[in-house]
Every structure is written in structure tokens, then in C-alpha cells.
PDB file of C-alpha atoms in Angstrom:
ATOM      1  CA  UNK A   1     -70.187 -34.550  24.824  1.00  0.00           C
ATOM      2  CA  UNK A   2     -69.072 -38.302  24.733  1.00  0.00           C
ATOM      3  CA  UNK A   3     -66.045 -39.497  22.931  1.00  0.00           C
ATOM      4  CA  UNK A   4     -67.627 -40.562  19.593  1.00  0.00           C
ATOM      5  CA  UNK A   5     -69.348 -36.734  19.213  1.00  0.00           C
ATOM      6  CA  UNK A   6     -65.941 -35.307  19.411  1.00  0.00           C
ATOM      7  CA  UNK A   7     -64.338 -37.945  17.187  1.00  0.00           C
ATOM      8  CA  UNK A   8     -66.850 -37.110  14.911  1.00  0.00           C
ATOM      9  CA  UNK A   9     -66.775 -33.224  15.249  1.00  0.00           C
ATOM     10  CA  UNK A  10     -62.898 -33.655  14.755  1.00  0.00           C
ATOM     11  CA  UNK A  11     -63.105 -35.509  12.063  1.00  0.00           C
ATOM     12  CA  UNK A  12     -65.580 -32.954  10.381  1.00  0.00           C
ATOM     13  CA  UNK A  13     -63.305 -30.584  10.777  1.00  0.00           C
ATOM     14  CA  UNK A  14     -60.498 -32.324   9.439  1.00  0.00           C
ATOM     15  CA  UNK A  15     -62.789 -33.039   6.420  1.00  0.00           C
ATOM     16  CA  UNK A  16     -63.460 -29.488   5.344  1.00  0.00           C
ATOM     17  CA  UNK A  17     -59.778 -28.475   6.204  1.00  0.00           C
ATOM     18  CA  UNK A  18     -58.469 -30.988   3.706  1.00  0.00           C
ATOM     19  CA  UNK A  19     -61.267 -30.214   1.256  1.00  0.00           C
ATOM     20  CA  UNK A  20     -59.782 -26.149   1.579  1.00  0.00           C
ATOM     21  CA  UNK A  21     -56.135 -27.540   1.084  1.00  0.00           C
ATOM     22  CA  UNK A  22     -57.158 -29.546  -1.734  1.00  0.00           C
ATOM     23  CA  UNK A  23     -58.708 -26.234  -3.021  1.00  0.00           C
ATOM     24  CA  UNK A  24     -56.203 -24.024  -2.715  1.00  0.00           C
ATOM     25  CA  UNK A  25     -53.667 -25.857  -4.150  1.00  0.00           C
ATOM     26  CA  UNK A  26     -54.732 -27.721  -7.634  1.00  0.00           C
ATOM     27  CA  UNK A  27     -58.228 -26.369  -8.442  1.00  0.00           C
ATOM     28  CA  UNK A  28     -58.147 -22.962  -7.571  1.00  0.00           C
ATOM     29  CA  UNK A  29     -55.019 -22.385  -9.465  1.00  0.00           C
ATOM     30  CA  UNK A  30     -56.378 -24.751 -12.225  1.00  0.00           C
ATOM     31  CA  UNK A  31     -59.656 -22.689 -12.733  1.00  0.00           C
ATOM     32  CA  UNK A  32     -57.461 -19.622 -12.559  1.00  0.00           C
ATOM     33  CA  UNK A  33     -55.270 -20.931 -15.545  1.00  0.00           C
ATOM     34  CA  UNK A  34     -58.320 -22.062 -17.788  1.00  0.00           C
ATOM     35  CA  UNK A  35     -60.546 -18.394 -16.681  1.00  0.00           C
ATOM     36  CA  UNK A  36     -57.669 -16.623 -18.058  1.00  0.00           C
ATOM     37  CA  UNK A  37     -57.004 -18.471 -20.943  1.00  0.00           C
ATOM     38  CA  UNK A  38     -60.738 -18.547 -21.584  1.00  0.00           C
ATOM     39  CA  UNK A  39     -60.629 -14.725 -21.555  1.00  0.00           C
ATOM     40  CA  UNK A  40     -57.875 -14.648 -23.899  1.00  0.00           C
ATOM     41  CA  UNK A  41     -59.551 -16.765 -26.323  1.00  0.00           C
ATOM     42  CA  UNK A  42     -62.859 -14.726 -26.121  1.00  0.00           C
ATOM     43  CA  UNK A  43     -60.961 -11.579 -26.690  1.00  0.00           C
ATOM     44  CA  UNK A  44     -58.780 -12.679 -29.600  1.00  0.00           C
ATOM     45  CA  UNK A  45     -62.486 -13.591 -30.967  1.00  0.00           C
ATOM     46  CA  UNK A  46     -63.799 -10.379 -30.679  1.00  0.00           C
ATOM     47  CA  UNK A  47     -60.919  -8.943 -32.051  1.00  0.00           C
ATOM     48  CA  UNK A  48     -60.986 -11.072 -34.812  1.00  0.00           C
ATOM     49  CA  UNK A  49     -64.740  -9.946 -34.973  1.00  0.00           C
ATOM     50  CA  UNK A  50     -64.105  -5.890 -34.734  1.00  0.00           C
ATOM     51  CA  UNK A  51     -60.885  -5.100 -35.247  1.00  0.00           C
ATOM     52  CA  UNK A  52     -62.241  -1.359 -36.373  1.00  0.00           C
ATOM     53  CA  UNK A  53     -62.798  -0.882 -32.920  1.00  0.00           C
ATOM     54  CA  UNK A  54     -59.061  -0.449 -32.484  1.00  0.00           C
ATOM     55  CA  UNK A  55     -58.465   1.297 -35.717  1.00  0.00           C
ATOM     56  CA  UNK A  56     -57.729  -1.816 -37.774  1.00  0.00           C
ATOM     57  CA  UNK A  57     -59.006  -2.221 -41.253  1.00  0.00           C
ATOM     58  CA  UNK A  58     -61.042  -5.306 -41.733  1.00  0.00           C
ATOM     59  CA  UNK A  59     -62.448  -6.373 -45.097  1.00  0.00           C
ATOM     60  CA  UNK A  60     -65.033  -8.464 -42.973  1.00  0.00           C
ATOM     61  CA  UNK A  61     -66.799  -5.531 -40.839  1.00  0.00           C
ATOM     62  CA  UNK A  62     -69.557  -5.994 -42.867  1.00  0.00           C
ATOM     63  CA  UNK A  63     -70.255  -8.817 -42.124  1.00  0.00           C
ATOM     64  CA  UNK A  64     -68.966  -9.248 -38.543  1.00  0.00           C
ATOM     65  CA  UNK A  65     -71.302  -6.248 -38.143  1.00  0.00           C
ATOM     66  CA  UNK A  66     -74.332  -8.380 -38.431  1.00  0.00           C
ATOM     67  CA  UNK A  67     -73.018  -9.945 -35.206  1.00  0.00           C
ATOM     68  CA  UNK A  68     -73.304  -6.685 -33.031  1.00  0.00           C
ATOM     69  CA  UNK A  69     -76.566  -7.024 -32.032  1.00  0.00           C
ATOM     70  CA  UNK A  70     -76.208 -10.823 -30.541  1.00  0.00           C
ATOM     71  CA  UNK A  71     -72.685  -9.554 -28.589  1.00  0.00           C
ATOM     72  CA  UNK A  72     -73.703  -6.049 -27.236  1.00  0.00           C
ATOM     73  CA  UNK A  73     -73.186  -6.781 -23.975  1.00  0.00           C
ATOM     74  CA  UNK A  74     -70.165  -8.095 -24.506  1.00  0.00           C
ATOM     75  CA  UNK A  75     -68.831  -5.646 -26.799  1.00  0.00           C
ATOM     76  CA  UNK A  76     -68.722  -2.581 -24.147  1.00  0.00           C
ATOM     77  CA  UNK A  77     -67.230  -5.092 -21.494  1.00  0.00           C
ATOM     78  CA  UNK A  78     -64.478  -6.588 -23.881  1.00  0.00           C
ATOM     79  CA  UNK A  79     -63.618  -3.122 -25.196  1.00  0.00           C
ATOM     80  CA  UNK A  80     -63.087  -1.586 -21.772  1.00  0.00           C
ATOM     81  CA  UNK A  81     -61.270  -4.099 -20.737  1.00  0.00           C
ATOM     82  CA  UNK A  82     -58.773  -4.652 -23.825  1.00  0.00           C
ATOM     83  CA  UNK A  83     -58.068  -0.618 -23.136  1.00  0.00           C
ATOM     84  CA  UNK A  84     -57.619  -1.141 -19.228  1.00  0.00           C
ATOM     85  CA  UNK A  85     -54.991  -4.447 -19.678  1.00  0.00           C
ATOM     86  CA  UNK A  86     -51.366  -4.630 -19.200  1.00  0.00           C
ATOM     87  CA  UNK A  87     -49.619  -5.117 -22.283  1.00  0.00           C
ATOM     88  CA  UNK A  88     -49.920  -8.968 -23.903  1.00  0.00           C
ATOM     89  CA  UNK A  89     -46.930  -9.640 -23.388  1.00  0.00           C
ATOM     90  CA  UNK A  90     -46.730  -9.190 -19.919  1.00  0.00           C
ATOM     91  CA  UNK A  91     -50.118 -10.993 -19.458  1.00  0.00           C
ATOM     92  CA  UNK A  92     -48.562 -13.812 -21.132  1.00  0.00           C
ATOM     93  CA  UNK A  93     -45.197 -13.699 -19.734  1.00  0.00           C
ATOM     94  CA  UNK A  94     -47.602 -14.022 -15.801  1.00  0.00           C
ATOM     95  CA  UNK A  95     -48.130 -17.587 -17.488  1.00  0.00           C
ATOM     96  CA  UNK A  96     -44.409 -18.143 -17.440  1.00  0.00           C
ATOM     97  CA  UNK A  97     -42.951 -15.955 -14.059  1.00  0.00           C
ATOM     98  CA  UNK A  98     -40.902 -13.722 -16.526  1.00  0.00           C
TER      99      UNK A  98
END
């Protein structure tokens, strides 16, 4: 292997370690931050959509009903996992290290 193989080998290396440091420490945490808050919004919508689901009266369902069919697969996912979640106020306290 001659000197510029191994410079170049090295320097590969050193390429796709900096590109994992880069990673790991602004966009993974940054895409972590806007999946979560992403979720939040989507499940406040939903909420807003069927609040019956969770025993609260809506004087929309009627009409939020109509959008059932279009969110189905959604629905079961969103539902099971508002029931399995920690409490919001400790998912949003996560945000601030409380």
C-alpha cells in the first residue's frame, strides 16, 4: 500500500467519523425534537378531531365523523398510543429536564 492509499484510506475514515459526530450531536437530537413535537401536534389534532374517543362531548362528532374513513389507520395507532403515554406533563417537562 503506498503512502497516498493510506493517506487517502485515513482520510476516509476521518470523513465518516466526523460525519457520525456531526450526527450525533445537532441532527439527531434536532430530528428527535421536531419527531416529537410533530407527534404532539398530530395527536392534539386527532383529539381535537374525536374527543368521544376519550369520553369527551364534542358538538362536532358529526362532522369530524365524516373524517374516519380517510384516518383509520391512524385512528387505532393514535388511540393506543395516547392510552400507553406518560402523563403530558411529564412528556413535556422531558422538553425542559424537570
Amino acid at each position: 500500500m503506498t503512502v497516498a492509499d493510506r493517506i487517502e484510506t485515513f482520510r476516509a475514515a476521518l470523513e465518516e467519523w466526523l460525519r457520525g459526530l456531526y450526527h450525533g450531536m445537532f441532527t439527531h437530537p434536532a430530528y428527535e425534537k421536531i419527531e416529537k413535537e410533530a407527534e404532539d401536534v398530530e395527536d392534539e389534532f386527532m383529539l381535537a378531531c374525536f374527543p368521544d374517543a376519550f369520553g369527551i362531548p364534542s358538538p362536532v362528532s358529526y362532522y369530524t365523523a365524516e373524517l374516519l374513513p380517510y384516518l383509520e389507520d391512524e385512528f387505532e395507532a393514535w388511540e393506543r398510543r395516547l392510552w400507553d403515554r406518560e402523563s403530558l406533563m411529564e412528556r413535556k417537562g422531558q422538553q425542559y429536564h424537570f
